[in-house]
JSON list of C-alpha atoms in Angstrom, two decimals:
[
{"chain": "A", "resi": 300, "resn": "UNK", "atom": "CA", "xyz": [94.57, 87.66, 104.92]},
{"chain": "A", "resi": 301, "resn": "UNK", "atom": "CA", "xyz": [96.66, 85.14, 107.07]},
{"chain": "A", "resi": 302, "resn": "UNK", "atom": "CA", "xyz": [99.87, 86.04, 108.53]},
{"chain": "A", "resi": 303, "resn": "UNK", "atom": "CA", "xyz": [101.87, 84.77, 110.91]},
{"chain": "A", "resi": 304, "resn": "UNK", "atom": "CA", "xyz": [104.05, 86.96, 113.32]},
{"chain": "A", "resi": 305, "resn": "UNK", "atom": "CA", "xyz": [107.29, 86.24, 114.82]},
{"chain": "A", "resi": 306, "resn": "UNK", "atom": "CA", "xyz": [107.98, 87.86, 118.34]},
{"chain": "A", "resi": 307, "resn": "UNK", "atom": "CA", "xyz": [111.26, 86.86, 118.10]},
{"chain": "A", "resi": 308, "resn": "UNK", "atom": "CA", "xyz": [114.63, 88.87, 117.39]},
{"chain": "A", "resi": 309, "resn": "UNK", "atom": "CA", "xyz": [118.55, 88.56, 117.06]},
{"chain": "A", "resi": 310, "resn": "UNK", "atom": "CA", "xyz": [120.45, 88.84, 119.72]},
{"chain": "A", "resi": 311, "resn": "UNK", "atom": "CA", "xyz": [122.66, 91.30, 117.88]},
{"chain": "A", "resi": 312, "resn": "UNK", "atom": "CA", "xyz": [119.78, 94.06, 116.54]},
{"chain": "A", "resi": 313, "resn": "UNK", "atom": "CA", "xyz": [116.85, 93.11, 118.75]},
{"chain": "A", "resi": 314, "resn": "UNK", "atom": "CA", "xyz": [114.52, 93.44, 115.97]},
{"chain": "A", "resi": 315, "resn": "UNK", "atom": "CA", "xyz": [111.91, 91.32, 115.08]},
{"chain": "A", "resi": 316, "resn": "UNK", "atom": "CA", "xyz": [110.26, 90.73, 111.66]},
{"chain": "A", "resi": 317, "resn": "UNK", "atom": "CA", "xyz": [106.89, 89.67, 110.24]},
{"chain": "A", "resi": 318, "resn": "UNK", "atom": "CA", "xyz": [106.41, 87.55, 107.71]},
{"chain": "A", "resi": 319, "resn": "UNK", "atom": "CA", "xyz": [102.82, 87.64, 105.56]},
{"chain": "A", "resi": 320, "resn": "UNK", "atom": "CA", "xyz": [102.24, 84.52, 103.74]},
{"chain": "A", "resi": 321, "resn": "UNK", "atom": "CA", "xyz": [99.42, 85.72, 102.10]},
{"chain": "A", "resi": 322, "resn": "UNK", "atom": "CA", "xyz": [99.25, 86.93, 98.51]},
{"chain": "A", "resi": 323, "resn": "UNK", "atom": "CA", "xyz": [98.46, 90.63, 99.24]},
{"chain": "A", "resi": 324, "resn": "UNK", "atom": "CA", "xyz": [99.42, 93.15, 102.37]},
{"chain": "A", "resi": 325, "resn": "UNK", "atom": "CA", "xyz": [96.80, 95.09, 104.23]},
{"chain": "A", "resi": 326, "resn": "UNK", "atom": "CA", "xyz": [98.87, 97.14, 106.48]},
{"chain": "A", "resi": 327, "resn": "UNK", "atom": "CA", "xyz": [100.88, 99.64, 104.96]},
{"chain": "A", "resi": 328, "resn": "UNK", "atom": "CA", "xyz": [102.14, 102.87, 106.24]},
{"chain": "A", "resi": 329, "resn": "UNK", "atom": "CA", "xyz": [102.24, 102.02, 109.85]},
{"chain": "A", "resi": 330, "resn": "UNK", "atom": "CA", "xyz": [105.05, 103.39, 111.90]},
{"chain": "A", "resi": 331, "resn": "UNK", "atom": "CA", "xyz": [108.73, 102.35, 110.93]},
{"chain": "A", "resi": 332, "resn": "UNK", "atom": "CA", "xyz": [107.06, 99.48, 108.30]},
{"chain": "A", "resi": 333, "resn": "UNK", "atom": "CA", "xyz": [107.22, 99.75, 105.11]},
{"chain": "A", "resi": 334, "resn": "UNK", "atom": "CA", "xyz": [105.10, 101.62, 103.05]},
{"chain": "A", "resi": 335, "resn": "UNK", "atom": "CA", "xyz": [104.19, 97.37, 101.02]},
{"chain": "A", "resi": 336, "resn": "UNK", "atom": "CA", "xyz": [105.86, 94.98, 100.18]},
{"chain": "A", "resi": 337, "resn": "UNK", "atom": "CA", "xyz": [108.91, 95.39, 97.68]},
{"chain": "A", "resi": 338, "resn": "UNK", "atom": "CA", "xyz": [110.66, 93.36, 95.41]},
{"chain": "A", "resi": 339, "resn": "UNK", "atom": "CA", "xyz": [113.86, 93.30, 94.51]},
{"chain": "A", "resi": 340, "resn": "UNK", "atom": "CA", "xyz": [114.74, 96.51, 92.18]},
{"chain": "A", "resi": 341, "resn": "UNK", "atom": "CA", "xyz": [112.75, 98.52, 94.87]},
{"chain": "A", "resi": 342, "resn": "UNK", "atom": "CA", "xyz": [109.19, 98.47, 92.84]},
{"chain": "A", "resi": 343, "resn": "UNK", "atom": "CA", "xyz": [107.73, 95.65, 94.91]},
{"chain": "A", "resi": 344, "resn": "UNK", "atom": "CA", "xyz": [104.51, 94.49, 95.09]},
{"chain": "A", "resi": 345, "resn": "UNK", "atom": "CA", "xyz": [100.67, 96.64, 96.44]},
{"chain": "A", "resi": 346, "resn": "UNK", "atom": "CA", "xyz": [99.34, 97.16, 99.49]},
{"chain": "A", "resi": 347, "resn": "UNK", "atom": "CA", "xyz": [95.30, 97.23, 99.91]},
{"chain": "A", "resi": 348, "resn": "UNK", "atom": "CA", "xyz": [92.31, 95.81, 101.13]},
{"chain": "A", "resi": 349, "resn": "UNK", "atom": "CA", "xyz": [90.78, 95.86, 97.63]},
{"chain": "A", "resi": 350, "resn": "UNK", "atom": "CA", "xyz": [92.70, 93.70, 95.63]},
{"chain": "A", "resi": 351, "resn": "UNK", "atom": "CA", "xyz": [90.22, 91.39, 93.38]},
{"chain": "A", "resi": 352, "resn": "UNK", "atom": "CA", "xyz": [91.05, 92.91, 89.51]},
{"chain": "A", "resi": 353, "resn": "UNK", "atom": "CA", "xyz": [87.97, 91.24, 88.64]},
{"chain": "A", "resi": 354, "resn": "UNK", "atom": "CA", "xyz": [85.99, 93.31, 90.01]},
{"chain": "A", "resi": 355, "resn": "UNK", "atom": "CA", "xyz": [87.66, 96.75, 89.53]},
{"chain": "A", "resi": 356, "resn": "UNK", "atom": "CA", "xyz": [85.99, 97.98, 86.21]},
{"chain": "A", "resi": 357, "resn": "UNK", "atom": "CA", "xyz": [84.05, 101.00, 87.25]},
{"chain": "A", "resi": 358, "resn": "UNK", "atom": "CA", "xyz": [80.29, 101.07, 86.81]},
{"chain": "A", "resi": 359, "resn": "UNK", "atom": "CA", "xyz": [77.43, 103.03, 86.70]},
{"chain": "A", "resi": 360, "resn": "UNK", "atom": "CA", "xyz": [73.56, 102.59, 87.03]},
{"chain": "A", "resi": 361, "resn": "UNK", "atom": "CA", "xyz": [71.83, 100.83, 84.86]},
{"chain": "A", "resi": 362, "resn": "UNK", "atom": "CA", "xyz": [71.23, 103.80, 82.92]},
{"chain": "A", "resi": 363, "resn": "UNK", "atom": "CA", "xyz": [74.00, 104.26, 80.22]},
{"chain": "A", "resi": 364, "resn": "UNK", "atom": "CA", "xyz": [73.43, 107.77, 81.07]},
{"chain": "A", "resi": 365, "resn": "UNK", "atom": "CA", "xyz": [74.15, 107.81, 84.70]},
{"chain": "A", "resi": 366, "resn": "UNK", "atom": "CA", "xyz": [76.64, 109.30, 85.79]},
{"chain": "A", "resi": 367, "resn": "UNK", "atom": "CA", "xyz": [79.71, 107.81, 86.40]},
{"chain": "A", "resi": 368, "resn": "UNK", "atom": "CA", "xyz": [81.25, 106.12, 89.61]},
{"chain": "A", "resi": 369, "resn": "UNK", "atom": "CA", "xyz": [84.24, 103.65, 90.93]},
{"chain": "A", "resi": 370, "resn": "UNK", "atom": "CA", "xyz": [82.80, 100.31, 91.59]},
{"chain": "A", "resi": 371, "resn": "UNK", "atom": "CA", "xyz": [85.92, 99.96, 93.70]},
{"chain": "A", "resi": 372, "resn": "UNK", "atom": "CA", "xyz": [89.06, 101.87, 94.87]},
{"chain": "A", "resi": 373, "resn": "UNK", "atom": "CA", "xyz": [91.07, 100.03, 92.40]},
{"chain": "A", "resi": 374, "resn": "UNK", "atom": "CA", "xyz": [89.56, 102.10, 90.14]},
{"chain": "A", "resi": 375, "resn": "UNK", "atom": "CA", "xyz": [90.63, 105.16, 91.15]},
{"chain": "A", "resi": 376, "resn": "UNK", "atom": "CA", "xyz": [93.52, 104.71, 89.97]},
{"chain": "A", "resi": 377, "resn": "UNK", "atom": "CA", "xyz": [93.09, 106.49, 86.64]},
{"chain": "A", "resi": 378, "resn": "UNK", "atom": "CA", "xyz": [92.43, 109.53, 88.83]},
{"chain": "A", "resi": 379, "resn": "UNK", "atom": "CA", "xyz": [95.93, 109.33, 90.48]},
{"chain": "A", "resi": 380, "resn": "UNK", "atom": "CA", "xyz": [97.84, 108.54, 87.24]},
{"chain": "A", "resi": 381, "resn": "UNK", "atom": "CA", "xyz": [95.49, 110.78, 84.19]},
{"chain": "A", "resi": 382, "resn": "UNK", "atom": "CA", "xyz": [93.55, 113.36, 85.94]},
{"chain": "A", "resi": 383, "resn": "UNK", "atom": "CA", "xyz": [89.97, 111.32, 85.06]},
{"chain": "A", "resi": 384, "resn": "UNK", "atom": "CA", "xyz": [87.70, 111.91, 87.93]},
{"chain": "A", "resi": 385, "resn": "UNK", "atom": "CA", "xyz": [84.13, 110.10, 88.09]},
{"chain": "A", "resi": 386, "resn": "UNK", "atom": "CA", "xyz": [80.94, 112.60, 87.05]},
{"chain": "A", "resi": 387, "resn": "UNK", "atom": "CA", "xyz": [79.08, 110.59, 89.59]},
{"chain": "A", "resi": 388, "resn": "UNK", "atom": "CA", "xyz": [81.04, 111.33, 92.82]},
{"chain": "A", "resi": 389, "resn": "UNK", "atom": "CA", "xyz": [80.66, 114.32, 95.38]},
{"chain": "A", "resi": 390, "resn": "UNK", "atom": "CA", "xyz": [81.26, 117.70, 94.05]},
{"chain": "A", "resi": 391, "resn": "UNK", "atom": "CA", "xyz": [84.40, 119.55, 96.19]},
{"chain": "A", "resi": 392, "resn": "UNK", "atom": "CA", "xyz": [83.98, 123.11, 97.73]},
{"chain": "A", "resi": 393, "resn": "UNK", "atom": "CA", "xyz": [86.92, 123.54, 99.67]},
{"chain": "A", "resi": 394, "resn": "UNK", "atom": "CA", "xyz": [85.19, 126.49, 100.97]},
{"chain": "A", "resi": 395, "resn": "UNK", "atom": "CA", "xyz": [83.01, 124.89, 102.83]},
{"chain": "A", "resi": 396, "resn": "UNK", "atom": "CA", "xyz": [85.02, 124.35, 106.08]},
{"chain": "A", "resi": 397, "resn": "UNK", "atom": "CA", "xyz": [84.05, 120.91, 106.46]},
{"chain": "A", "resi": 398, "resn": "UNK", "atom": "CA", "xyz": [85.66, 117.58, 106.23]},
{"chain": "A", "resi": 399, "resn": "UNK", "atom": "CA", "xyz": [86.27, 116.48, 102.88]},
{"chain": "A", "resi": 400, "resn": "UNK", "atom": "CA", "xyz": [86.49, 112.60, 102.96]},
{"chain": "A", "resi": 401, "resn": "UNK", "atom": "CA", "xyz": [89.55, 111.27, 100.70]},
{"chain": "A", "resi": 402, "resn": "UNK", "atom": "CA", "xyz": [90.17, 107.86, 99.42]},
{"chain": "A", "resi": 403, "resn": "UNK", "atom": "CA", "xyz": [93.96, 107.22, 100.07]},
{"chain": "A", "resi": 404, "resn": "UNK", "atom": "CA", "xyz": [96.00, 105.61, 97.04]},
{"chain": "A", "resi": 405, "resn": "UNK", "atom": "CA", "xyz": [99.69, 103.74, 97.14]},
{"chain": "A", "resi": 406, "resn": "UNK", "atom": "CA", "xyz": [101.91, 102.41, 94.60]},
{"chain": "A", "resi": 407, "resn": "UNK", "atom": "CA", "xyz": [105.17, 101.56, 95.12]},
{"chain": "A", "resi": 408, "resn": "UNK", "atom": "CA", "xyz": [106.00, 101.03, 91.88]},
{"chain": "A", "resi": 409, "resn": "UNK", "atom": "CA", "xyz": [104.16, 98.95, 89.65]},
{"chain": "A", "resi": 410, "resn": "UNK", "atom": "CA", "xyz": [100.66, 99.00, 90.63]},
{"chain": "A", "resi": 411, "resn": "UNK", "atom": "CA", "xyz": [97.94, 101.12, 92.50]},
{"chain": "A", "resi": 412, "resn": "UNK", "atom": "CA", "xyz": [95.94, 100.01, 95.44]},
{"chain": "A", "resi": 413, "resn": "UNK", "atom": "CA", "xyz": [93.96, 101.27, 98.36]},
{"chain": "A", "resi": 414, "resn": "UNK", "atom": "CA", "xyz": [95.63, 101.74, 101.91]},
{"chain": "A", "resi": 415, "resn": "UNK", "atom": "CA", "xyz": [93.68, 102.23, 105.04]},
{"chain": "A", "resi": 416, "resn": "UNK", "atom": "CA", "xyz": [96.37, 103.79, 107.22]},
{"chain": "A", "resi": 417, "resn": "UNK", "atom": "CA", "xyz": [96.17, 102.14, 111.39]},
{"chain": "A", "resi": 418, "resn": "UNK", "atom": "CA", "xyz": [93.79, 104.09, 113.53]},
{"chain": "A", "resi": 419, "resn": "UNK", "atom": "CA", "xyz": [95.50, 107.30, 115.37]},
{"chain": "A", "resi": 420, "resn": "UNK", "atom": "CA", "xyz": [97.04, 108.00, 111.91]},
{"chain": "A", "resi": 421, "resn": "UNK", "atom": "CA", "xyz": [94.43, 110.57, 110.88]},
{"chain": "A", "resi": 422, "resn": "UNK", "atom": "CA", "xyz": [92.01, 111.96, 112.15]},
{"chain": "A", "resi": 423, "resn": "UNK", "atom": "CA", "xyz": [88.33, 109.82, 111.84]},
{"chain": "A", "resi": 424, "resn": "UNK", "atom": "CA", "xyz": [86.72, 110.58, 108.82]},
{"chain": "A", "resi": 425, "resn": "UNK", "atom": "CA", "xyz": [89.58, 111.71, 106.86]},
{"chain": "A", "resi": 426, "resn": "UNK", "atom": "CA", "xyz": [90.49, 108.98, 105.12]},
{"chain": "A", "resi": 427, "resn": "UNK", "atom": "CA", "xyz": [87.99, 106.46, 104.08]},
{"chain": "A", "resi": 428, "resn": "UNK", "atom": "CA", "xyz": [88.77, 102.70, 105.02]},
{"chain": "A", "resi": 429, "resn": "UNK", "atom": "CA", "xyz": [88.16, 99.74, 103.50]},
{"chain": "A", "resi": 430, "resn": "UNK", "atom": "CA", "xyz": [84.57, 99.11, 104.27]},
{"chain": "A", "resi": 431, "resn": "UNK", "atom": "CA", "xyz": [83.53, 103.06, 102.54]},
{"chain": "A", "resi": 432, "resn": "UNK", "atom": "CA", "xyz": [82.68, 103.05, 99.89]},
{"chain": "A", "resi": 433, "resn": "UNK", "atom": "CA", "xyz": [84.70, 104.76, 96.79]},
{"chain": "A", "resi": 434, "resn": "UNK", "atom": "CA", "xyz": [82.33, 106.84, 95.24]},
{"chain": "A", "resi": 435, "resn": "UNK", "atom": "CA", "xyz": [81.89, 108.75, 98.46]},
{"chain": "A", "resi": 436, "resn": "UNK", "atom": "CA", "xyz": [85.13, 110.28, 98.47]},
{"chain": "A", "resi": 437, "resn": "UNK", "atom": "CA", "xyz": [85.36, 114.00, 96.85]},
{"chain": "A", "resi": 438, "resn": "UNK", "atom": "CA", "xyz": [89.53, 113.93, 97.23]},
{"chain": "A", "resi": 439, "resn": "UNK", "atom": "CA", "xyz": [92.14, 110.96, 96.12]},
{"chain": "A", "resi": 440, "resn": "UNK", "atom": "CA", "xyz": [95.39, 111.45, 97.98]},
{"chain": "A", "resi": 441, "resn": "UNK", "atom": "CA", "xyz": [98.14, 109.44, 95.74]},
{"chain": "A", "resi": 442, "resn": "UNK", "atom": "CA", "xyz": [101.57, 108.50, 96.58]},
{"chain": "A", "resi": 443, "resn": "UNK", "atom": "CA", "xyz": [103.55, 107.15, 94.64]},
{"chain": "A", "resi": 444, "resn": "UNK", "atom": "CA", "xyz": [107.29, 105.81, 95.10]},
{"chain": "A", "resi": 445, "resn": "UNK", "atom": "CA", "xyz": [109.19, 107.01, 92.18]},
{"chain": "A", "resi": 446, "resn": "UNK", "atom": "CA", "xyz": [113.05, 105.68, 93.40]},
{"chain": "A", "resi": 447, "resn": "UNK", "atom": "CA", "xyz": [114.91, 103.71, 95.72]},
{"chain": "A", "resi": 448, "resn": "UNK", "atom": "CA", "xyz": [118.61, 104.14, 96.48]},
{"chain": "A", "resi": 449, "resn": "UNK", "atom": "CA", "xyz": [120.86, 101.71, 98.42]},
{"chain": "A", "resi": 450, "resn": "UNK", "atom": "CA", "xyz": [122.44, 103.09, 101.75]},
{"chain": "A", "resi": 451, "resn": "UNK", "atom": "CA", "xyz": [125.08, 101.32, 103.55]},
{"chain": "A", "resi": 452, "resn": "UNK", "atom": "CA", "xyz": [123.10, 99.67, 106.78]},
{"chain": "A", "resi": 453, "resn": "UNK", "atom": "CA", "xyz": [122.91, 96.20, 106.84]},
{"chain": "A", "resi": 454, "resn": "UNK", "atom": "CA", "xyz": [120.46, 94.94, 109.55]},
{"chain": "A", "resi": 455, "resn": "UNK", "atom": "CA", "xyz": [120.46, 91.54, 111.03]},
{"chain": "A", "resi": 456, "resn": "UNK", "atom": "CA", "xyz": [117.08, 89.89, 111.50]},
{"chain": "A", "resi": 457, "resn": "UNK", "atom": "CA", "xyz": [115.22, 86.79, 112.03]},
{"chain": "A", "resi": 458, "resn": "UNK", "atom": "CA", "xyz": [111.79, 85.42, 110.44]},
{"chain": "A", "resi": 459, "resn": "UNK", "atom": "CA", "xyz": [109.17, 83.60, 111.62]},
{"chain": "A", "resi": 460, "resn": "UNK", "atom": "CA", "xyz": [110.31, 80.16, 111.40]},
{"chain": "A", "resi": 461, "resn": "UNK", "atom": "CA", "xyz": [113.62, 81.60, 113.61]},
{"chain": "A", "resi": 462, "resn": "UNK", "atom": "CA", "xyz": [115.98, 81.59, 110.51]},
{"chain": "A", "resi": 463, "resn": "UNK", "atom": "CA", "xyz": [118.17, 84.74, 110.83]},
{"chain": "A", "resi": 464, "resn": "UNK", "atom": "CA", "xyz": [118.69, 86.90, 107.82]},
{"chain": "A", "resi": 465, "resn": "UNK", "atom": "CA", "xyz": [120.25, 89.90, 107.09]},
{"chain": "A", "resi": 466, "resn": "UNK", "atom": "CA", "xyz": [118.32, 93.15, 104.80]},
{"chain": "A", "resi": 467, "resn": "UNK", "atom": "CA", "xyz": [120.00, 95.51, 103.24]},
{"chain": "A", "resi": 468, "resn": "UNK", "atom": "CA", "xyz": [117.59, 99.18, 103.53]},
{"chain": "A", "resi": 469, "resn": "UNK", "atom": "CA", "xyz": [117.24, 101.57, 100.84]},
{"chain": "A", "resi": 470, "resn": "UNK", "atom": "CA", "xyz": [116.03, 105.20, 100.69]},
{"chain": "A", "resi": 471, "resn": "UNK", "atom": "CA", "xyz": [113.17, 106.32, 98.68]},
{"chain": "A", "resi": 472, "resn": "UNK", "atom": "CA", "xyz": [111.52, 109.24, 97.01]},
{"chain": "A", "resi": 473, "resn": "UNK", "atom": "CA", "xyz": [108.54, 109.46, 96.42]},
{"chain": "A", "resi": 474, "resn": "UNK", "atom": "CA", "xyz": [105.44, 111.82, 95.28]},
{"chain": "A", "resi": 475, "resn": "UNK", "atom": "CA", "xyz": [101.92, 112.86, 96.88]},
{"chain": "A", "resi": 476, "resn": "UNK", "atom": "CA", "xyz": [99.57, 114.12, 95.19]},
{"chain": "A", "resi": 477, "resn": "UNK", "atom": "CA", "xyz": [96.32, 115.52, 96.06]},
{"chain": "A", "resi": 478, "resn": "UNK", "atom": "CA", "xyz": [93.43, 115.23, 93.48]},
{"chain": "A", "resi": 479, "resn": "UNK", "atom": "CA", "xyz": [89.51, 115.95, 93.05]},
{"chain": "A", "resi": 480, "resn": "UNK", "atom": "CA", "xyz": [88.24, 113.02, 92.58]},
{"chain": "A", "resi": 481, "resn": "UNK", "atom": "CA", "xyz": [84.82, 114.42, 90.36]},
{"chain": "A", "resi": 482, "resn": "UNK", "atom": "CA", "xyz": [86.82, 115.78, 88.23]},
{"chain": "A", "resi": 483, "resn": "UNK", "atom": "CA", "xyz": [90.32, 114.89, 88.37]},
{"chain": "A", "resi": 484, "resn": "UNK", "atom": "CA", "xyz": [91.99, 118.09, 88.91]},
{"chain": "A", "resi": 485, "resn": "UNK", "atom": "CA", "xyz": [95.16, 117.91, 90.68]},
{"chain": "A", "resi": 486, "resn": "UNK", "atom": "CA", "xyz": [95.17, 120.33, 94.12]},
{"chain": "A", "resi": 487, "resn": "UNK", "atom": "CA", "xyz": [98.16, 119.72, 95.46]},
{"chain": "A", "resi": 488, "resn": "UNK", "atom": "CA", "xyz": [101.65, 117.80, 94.82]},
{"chain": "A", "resi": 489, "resn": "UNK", "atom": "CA", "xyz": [104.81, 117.43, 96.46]},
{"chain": "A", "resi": 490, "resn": "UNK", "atom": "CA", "xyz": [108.09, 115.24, 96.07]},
{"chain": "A", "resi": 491, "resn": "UNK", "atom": "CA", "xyz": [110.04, 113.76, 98.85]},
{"chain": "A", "resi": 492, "resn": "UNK", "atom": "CA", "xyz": [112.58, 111.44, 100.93]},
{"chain": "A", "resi": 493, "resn": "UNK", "atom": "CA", "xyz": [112.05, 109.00, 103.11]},
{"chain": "A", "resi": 494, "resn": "UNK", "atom": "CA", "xyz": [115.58, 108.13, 104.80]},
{"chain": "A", "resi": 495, "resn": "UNK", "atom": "CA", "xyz": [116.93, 106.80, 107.73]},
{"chain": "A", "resi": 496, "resn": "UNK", "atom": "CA", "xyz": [119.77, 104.89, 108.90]},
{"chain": "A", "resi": 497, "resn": "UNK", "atom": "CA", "xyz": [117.96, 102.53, 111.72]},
{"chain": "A", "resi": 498, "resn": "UNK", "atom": "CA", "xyz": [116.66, 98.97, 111.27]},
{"chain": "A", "resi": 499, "resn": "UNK", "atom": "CA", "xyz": [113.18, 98.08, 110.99]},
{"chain": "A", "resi": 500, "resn": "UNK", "atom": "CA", "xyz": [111.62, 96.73, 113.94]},
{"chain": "A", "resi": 501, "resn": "UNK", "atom": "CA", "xyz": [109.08, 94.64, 111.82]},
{"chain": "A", "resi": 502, "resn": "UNK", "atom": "CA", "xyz": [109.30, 94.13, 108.19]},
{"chain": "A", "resi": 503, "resn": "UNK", "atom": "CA", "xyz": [106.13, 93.35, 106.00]},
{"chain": "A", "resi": 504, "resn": "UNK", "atom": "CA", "xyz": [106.10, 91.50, 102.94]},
{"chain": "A", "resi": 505, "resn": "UNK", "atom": "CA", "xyz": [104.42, 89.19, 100.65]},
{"chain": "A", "resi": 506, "resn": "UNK", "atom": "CA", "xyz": [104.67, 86.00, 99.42]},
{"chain": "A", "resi": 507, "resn": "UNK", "atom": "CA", "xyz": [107.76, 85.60, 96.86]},
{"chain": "A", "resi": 508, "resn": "UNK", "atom": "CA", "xyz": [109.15, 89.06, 97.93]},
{"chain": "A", "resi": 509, "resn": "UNK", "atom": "CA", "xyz": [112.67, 89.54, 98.40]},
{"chain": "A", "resi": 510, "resn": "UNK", "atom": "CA", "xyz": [112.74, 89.34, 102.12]},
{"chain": "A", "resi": 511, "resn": "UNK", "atom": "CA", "xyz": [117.02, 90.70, 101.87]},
{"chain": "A", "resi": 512, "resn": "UNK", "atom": "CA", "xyz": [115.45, 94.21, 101.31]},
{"chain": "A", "resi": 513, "resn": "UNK", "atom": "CA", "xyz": [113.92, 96.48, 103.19]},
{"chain": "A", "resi": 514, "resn": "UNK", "atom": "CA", "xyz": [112.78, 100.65, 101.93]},
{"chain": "A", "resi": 515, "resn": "UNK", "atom": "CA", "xyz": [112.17, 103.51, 103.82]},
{"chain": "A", "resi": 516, "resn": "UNK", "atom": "CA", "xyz": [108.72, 104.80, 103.79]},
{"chain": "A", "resi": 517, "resn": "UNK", "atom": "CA", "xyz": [106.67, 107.80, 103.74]},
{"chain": "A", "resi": 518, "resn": "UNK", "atom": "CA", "xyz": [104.73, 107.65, 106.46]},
{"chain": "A", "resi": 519, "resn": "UNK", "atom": "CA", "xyz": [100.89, 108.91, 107.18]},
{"chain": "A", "resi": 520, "resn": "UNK", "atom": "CA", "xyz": [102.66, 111.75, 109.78]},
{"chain": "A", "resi": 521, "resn": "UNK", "atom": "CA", "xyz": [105.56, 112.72, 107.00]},
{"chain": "A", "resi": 522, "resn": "UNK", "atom": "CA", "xyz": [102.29, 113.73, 104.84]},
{"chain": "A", "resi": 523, "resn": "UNK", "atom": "CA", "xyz": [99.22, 114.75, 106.91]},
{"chain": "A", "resi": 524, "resn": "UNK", "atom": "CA", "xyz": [99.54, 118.67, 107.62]},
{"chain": "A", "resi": 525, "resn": "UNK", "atom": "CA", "xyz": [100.50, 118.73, 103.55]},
{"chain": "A", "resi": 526, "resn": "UNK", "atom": "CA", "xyz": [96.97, 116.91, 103.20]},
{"chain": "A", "resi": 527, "resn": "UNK", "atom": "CA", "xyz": [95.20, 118.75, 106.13]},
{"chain": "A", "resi": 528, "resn": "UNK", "atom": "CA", "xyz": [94.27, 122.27, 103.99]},
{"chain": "A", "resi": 529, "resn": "UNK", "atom": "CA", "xyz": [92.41, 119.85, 101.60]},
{"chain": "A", "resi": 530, "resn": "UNK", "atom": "CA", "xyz": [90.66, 117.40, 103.50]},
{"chain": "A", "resi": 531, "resn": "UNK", "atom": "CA", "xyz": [90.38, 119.72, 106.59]},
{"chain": "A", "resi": 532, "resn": "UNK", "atom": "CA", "xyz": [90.52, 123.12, 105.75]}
]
């Protein structure tokens, strides 16, 4: 992924904003960001390292027989949406007080994809990146936005090329969900708001997004002592 960063900002909001030209976004859930990119009615577009549909049928040995595992984390998305887990992937004992490696899921709307939150976020090991693999994870923590509503704040803002701009922010809600990712049983779920009436500092976005909008978040700290009892316990 290419992107190219502005450090500049209005004189009237001293905020600056990002701009990713690239096709996909790799670096949701960090801080006051958004959660991904969004389009216009609030459903935008994914957020994930593993993005290449071609490859996301799941797979299993050669043996018809084996058992059954993601080939990637695009995959798992049948776990977060219909409760199928993989036979293949680590059985779940939550108690064994251990730490239970989860594969984190986002969809702001339309589509599912991996997110690898920014270091600090969790603590290591309880969320697998983008390098793990997905067929070592025994939890799949989903959330999901499920509605946007438009607030009054209008923030003034200025892209990369120094164009200034002004967003208009919306509140979400949204739902996590907690799931065993053998067998697809859901452990935990929860529905929340993400509101707030300050301006992004940095907006990130995709290619063809509308760039006038910008929606609050759940962030990795709104969620993580829900997600701790699982993963951590």
């Amino acid at each position: 992924m290419s992107s190219t960063p502005s450090t500049r900002s209005t004189p009237s909001t001293s905020r600056a904003r990002v701009w990713i030209t690239a096709g996909f976004l790799s670096v949701a859930l960090c801080g006051c960001s958004s959660l991904t990119g969004s389009t216009a009615d609030g459903t935008g577009g994914s957020a994930g390292g593993d993005n290449d549909a071609s490859s996301s049928t799941s797979s299993a040995a050669d043996s018809p027989d084996a058992p059954e595992v993601p080939a990637t984390a695009l995959d798992l998305e049948r776990v977060c949406t219909d409760g199928l887990g993989y036979s293949g992937m680590p059985a779940y004992d939550r108690t064994k007080k251990t730490v239970h490696p989860a594969m984190l899921m986002n969809n702001p709307g339309d589509s599912w994809s991996q997110f690898e939150p920014p270091a600090g976020d969790f603590p290591k090991g309880w969320i697998l990146g983008y390098s793990g693999k997905p067929a070592d994870a025994e939890l799949v923590v989903c959330v999901e936005r499920t509605k946007a509503s438009p607030t009054s704040k209008k923030c003034d803002m200025e892209s990369d090329d120094g164009k200034p701009f002004t967003v208009s922010t919306y509140n979400t809600s949204y739902r996590l969900k907690v799931v065993e990712a053998r067998t697809g049983e859901e452990l935990y779920k929860y529905t929340g708001e993400a509101k707030s009436d300050e301006c992004p500092m940095y907006i990130f976005t995709s290619e063809g997004e509308d760039k006038d909008k910008y929606y609050n978040e759940v962030r990795p700290k709104d969620y993580r002592k829900r997600v701790q009892p699982f993963i951590a316990p």
